[in-house]
PDB file of C-alpha atoms in Angstrom:
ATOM      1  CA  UNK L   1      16.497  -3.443 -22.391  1.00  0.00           C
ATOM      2  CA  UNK L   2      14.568  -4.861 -19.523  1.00  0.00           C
ATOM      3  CA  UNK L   3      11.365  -3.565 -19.791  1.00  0.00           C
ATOM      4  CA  UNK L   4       9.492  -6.689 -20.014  1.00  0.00           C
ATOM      5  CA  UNK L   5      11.149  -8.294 -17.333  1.00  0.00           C
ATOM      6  CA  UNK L   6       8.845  -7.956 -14.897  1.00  0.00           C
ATOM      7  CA  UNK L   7       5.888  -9.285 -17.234  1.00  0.00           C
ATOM      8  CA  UNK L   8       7.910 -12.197 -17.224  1.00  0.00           C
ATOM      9  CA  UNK L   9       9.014 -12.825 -14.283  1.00  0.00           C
ATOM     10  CA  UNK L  10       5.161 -12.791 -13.206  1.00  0.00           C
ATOM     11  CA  UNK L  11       4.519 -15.061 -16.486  1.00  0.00           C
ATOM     12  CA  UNK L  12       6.962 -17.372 -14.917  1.00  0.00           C
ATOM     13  CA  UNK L  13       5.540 -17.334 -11.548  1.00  0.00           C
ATOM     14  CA  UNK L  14       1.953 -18.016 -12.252  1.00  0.00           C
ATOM     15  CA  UNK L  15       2.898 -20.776 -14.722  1.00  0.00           C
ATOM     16  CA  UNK L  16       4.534 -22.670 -12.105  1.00  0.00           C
ATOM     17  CA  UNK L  17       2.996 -25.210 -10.054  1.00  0.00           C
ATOM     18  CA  UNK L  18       1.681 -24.158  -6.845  1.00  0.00           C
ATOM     19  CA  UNK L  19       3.363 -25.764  -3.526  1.00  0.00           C
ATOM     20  CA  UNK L  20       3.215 -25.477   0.355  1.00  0.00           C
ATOM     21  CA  UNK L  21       4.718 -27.582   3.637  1.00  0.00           C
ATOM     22  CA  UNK L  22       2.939 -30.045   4.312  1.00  0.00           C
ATOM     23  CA  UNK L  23       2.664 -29.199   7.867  1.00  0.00           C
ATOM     24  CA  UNK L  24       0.787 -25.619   7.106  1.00  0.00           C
ATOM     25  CA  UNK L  25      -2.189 -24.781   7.791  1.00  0.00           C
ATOM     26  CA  UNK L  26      -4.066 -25.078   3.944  1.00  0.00           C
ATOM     27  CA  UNK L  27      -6.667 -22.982   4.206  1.00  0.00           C
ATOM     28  CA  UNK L  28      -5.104 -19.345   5.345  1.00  0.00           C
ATOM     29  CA  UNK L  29      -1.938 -20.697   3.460  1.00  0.00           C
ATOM     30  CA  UNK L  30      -4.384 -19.873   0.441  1.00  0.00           C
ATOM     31  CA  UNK L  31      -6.340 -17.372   1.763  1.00  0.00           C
ATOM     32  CA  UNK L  32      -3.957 -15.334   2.836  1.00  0.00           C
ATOM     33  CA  UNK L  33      -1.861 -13.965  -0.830  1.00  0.00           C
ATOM     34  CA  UNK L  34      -5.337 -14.035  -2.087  1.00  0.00           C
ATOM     35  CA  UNK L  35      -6.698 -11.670   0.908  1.00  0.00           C
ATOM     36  CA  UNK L  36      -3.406  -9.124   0.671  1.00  0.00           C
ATOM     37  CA  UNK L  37      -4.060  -8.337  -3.140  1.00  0.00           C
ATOM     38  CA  UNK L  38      -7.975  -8.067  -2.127  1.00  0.00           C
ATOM     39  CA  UNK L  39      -7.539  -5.356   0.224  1.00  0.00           C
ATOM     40  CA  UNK L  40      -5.027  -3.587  -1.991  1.00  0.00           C
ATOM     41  CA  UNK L  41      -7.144  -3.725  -5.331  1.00  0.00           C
ATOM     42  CA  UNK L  42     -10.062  -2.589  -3.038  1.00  0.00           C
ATOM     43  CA  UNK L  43      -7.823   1.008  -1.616  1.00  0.00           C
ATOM     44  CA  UNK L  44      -8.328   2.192  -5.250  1.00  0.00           C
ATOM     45  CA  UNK L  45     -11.898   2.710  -5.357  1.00  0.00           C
ATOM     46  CA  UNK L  46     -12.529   5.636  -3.355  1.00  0.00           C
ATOM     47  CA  UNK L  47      -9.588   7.296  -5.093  1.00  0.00           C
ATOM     48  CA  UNK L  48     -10.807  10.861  -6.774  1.00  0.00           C
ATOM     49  CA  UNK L  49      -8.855   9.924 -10.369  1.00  0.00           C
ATOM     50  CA  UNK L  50     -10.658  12.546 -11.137  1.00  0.00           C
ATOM     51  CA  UNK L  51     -13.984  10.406 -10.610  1.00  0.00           C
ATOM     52  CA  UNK L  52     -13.960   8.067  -7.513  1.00  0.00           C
ATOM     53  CA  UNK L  53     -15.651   4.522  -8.560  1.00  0.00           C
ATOM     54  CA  UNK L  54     -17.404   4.351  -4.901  1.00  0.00           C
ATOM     55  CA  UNK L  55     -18.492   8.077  -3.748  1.00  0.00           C
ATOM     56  CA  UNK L  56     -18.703   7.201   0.160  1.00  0.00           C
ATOM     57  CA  UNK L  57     -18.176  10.062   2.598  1.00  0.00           C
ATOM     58  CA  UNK L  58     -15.182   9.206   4.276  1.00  0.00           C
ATOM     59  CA  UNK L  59     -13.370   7.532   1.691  1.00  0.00           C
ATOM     60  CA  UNK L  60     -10.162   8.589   3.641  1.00  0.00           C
ATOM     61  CA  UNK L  61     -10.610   6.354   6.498  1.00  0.00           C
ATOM     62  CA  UNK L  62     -11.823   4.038   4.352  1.00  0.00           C
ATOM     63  CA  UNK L  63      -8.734   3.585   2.558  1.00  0.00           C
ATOM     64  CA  UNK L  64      -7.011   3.456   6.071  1.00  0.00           C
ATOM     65  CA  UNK L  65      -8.910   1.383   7.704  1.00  0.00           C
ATOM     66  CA  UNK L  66      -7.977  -1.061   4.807  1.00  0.00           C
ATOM     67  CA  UNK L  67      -4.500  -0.366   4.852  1.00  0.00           C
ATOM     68  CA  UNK L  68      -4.789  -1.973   8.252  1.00  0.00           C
ATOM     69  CA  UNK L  69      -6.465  -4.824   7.434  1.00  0.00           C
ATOM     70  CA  UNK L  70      -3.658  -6.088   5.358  1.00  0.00           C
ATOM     71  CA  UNK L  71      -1.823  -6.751   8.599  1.00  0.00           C
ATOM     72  CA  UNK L  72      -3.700  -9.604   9.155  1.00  0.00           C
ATOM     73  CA  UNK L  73      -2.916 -11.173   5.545  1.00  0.00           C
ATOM     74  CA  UNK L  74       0.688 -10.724   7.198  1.00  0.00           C
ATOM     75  CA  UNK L  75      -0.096 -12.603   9.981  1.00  0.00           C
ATOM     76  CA  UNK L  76      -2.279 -15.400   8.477  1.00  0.00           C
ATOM     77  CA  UNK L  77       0.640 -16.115   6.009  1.00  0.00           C
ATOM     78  CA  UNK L  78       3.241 -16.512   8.698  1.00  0.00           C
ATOM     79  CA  UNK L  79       1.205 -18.648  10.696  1.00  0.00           C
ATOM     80  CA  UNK L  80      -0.132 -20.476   8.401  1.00  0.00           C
ATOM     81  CA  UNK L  81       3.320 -21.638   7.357  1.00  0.00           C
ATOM     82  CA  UNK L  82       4.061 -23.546  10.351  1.00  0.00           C
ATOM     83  CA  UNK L  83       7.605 -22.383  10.198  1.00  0.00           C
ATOM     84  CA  UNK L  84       9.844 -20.088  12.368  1.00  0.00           C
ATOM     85  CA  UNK L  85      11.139 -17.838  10.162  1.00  0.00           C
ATOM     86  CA  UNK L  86       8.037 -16.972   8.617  1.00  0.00           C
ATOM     87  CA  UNK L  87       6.605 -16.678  12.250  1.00  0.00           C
ATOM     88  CA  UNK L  88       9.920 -14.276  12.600  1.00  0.00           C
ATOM     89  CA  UNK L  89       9.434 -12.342   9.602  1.00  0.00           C
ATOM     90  CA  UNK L  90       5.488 -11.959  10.100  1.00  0.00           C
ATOM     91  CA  UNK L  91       5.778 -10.839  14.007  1.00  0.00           C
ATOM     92  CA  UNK L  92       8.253  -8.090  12.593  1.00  0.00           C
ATOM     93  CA  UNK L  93       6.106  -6.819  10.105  1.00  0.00           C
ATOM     94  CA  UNK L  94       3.260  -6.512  11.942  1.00  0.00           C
ATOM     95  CA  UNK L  95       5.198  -4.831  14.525  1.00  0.00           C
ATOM     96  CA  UNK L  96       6.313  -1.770  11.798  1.00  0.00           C
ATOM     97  CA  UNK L  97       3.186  -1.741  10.364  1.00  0.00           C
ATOM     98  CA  UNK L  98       1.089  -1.176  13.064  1.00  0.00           C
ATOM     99  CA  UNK L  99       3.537   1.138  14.782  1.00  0.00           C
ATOM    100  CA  UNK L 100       3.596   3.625  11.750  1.00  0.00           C
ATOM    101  CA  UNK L 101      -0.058   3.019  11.163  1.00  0.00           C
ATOM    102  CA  UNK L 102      -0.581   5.550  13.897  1.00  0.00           C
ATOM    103  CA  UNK L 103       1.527   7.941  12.554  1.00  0.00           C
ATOM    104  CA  UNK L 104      -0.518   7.935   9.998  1.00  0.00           C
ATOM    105  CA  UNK L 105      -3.472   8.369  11.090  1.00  0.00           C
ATOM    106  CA  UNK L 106      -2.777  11.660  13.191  1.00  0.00           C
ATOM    107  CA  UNK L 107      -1.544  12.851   9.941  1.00  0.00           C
ATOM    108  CA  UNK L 108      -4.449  12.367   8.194  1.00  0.00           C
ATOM    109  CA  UNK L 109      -6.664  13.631  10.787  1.00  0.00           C
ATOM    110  CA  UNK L 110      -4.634  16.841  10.731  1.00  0.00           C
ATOM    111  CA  UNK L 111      -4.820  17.487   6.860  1.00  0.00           C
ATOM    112  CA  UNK L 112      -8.633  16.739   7.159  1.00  0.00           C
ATOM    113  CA  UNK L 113      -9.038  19.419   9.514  1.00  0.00           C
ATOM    114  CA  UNK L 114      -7.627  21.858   6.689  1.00  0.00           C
ATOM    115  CA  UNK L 115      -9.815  20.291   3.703  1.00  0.00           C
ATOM    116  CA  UNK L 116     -13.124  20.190   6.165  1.00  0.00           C
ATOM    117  CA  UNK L 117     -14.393  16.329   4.885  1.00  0.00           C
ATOM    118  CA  UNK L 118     -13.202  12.757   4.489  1.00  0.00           C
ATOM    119  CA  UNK L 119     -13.901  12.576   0.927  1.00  0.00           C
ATOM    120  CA  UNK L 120     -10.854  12.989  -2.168  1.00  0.00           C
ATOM    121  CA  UNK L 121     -13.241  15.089  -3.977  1.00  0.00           C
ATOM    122  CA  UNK L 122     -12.556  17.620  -1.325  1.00  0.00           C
ATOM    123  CA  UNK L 123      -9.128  17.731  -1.242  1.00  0.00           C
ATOM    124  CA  UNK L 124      -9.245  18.905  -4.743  1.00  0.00           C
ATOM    125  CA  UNK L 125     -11.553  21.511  -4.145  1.00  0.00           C
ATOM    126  CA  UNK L 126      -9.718  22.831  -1.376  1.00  0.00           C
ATOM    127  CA  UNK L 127      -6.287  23.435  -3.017  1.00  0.00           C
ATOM    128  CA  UNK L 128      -7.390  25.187  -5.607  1.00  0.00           C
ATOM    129  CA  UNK L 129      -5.162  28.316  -5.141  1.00  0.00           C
ATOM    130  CA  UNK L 130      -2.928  26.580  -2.987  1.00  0.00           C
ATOM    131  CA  UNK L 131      -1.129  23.061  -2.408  1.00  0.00           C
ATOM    132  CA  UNK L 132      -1.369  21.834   1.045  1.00  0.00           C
ATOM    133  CA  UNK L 133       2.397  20.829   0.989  1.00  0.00           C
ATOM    134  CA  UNK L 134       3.152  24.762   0.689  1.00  0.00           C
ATOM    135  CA  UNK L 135       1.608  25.478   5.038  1.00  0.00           C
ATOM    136  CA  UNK L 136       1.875  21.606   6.104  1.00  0.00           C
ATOM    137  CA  UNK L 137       5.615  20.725   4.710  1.00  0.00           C
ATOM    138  CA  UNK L 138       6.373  19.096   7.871  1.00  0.00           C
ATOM    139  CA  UNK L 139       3.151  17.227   7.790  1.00  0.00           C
ATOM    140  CA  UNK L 140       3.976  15.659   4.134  1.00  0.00           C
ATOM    141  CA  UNK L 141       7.670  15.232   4.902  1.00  0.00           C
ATOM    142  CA  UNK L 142       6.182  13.124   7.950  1.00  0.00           C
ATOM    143  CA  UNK L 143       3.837  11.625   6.553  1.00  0.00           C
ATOM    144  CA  UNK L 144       6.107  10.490   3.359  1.00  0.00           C
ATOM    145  CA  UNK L 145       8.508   8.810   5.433  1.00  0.00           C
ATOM    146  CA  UNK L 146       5.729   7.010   7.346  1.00  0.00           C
ATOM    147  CA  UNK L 147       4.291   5.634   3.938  1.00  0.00           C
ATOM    148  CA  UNK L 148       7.683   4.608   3.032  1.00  0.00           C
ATOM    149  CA  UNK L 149       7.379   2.109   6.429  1.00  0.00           C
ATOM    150  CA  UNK L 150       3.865   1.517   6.347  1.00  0.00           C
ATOM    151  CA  UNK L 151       4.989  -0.209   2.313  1.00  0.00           C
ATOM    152  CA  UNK L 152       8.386  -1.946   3.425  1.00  0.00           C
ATOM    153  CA  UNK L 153      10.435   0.604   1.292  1.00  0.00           C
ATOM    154  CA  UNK L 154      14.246   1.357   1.800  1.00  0.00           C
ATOM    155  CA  UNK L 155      15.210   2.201   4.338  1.00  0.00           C
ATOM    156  CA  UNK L 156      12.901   0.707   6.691  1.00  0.00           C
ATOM    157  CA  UNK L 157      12.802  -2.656   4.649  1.00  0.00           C
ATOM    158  CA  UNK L 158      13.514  -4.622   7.327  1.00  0.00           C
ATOM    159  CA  UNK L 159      11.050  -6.755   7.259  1.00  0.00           C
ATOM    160  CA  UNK L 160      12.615  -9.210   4.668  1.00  0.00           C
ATOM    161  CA  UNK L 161      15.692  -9.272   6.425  1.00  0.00           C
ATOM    162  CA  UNK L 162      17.696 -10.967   3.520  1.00  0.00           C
ATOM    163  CA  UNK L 163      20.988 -12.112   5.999  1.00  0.00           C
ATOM    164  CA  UNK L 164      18.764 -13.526   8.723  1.00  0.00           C
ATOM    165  CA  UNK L 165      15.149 -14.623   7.749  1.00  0.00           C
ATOM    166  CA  UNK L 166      15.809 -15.191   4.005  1.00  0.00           C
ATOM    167  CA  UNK L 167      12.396 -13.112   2.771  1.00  0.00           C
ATOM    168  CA  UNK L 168      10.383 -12.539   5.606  1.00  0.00           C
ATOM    169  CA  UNK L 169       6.657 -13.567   6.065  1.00  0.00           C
ATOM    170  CA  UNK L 170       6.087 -15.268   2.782  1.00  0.00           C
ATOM    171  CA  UNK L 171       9.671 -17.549   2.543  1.00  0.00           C
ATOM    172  CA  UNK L 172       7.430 -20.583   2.296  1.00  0.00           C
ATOM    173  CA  UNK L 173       5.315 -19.383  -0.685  1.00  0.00           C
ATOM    174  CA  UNK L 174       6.023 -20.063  -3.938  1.00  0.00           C
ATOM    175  CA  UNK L 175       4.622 -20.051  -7.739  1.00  0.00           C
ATOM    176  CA  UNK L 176       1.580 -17.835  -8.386  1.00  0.00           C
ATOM    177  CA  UNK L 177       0.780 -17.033  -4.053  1.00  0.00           C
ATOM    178  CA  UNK L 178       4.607 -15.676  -4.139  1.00  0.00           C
ATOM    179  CA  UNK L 179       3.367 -13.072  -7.357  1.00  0.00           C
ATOM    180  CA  UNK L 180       0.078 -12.480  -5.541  1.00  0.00           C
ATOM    181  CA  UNK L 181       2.396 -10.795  -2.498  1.00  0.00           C
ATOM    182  CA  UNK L 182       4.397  -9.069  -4.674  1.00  0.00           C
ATOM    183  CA  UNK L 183       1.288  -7.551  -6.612  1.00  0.00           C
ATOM    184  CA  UNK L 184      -0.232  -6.509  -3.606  1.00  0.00           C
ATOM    185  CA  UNK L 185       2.990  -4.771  -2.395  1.00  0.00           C
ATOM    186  CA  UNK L 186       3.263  -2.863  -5.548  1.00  0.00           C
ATOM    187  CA  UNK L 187      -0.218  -2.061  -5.259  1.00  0.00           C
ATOM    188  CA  UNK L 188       0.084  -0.358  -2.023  1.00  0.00           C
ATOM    189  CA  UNK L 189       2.908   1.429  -2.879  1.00  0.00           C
ATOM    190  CA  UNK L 190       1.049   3.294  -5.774  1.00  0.00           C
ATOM    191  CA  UNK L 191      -1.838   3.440  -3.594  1.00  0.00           C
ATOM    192  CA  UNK L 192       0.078   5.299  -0.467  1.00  0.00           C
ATOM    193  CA  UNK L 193       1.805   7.776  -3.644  1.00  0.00           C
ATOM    194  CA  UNK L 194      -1.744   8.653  -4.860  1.00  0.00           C
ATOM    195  CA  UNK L 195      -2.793   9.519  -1.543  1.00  0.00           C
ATOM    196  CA  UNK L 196      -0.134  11.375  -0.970  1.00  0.00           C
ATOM    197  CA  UNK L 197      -0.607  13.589  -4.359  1.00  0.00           C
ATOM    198  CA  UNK L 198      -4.305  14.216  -3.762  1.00  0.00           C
ATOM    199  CA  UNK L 199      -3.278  15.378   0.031  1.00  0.00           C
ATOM    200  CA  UNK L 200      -0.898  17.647  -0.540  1.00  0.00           C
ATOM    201  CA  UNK L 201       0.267  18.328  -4.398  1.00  0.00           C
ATOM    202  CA  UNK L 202      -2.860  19.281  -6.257  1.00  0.00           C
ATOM    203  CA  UNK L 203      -3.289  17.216  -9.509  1.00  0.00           C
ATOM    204  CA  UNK L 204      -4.589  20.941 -10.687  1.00  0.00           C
ATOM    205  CA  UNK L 205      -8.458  21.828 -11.203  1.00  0.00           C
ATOM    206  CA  UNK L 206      -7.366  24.780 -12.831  1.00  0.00           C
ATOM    207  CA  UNK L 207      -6.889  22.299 -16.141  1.00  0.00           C
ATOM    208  CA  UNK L 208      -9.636  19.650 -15.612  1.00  0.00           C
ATOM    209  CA  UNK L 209      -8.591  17.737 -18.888  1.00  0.00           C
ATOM    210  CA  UNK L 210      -4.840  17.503 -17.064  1.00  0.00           C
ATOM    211  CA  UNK L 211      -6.041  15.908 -14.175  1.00  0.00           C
ATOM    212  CA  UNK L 212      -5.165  12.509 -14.833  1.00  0.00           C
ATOM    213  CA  UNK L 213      -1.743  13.260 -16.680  1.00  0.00           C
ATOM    214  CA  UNK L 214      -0.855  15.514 -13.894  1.00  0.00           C
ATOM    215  CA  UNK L 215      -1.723  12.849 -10.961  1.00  0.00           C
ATOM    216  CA  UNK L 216      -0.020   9.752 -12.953  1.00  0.00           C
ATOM    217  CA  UNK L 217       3.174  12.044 -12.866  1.00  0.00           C
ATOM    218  CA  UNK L 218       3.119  13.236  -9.666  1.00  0.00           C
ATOM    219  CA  UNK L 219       2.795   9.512  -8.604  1.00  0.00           C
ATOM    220  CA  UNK L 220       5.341   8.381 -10.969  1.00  0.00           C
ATOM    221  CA  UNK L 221       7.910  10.603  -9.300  1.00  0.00           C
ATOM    222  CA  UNK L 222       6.689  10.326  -5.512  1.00  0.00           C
ATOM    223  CA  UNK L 223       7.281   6.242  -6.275  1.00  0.00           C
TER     224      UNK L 223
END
């Protein structure tokens, strides 16, 4: 029925042989897919799921200061590439990325101010009568349709720009750097949902042995 068809279209992928122009620049050609799935693997460690793996104290900036790292994966990859329409599709990334980046961040700084720290943990804690969605619905709508940009979702996928730049930043990869992309993409998207769930729909501490069930689903439907 499908289901597998992503496992194999990765399968496929990373069993192909690796290529790049020869005019690009090898080293951030490489570095780049490798750097993007790096810095998306790494958002997922201050996440409170219900136990964070790294308990740092402001895990939320953290996770966005990250999130705006991967701009320069973006930027090494179309530059690296030593082609135009990579250069194209790179420049207009960056451009929505760092534009809703901002948005963003005042967001974030606003729900702090309700949950008193930078830490996950905390979150939780504070919406335990109450979801923070319920007084800040403008704030989540917001900051929902920001994530969507900040993760090249509809509608603000313009980025690839099918008609006129053929994929965007990574046209010239191919093989197992092409998957890398695409896993790091994914990756965000599932990180920006999470975040999203812990800030304003409580996973519920009410049922402790729920908490994971409860935040997968919540996820699941946000993505």
């Amino acid at each position: 029925m499908g289901t597998l068809q992503p496992i194999a279209d990765a399968l496929k992928l990373f069993s192909k042989e690796p290529t790049r122009p020869l005019t690009s620049s090898p080293m951030l050609f490489l570095t780049a897919p490798t750097m993007a799935l790096t810095l998306a693997l790494m958002m997922w460690t201050p996440m409170a799921m219900p136990t964070p793996m790294i308990n740092i104290n402001f895990a939320l900036l953290f996770i966005l200061a990250l999130s705006s790292m991967a701009v320069y994966s973006i930027l090494w990859s179309g530059w690296a590439s030593n082609s135009k329409y990579a250069m194209l599709g790179a420049m207009r990334a960056i451009a929505q990325t760092i534009s809703y980046e901002v948005t963003l961040a005042i967001i974030l700084l606003a729900t702090i101010l309700t949950a008193g720290n930078f830490t996950t943990q905390t979150l939780i804690t504070t919406q335990e009568h109450m979801w923070t969605a319920v007084f800040t619905w403008p704030l989540m709508m917001m900051w929902f349709i920001s994530t969507l940009a900040e993760t090249n979702r509809a509608p603000f996928d313009l980025t690839e720009g099918e008609s006129e730049l053929v994929s965007g930043f990574n046209v010239e990869y191919a093989a197992g750097q092409f998957a890398l992309f695409f896993l790091a993409e994914y990756s965000n998207i599932l990180v920006m949902n999470t975040l999203t769930s812990l800030l304003f729909l409580n996973p519920g501490p009410m049922q402790p042995e729920m908490f994971t069930i409860n935040l997968l689903t919540k996820t699941a439907m946000l993505t």
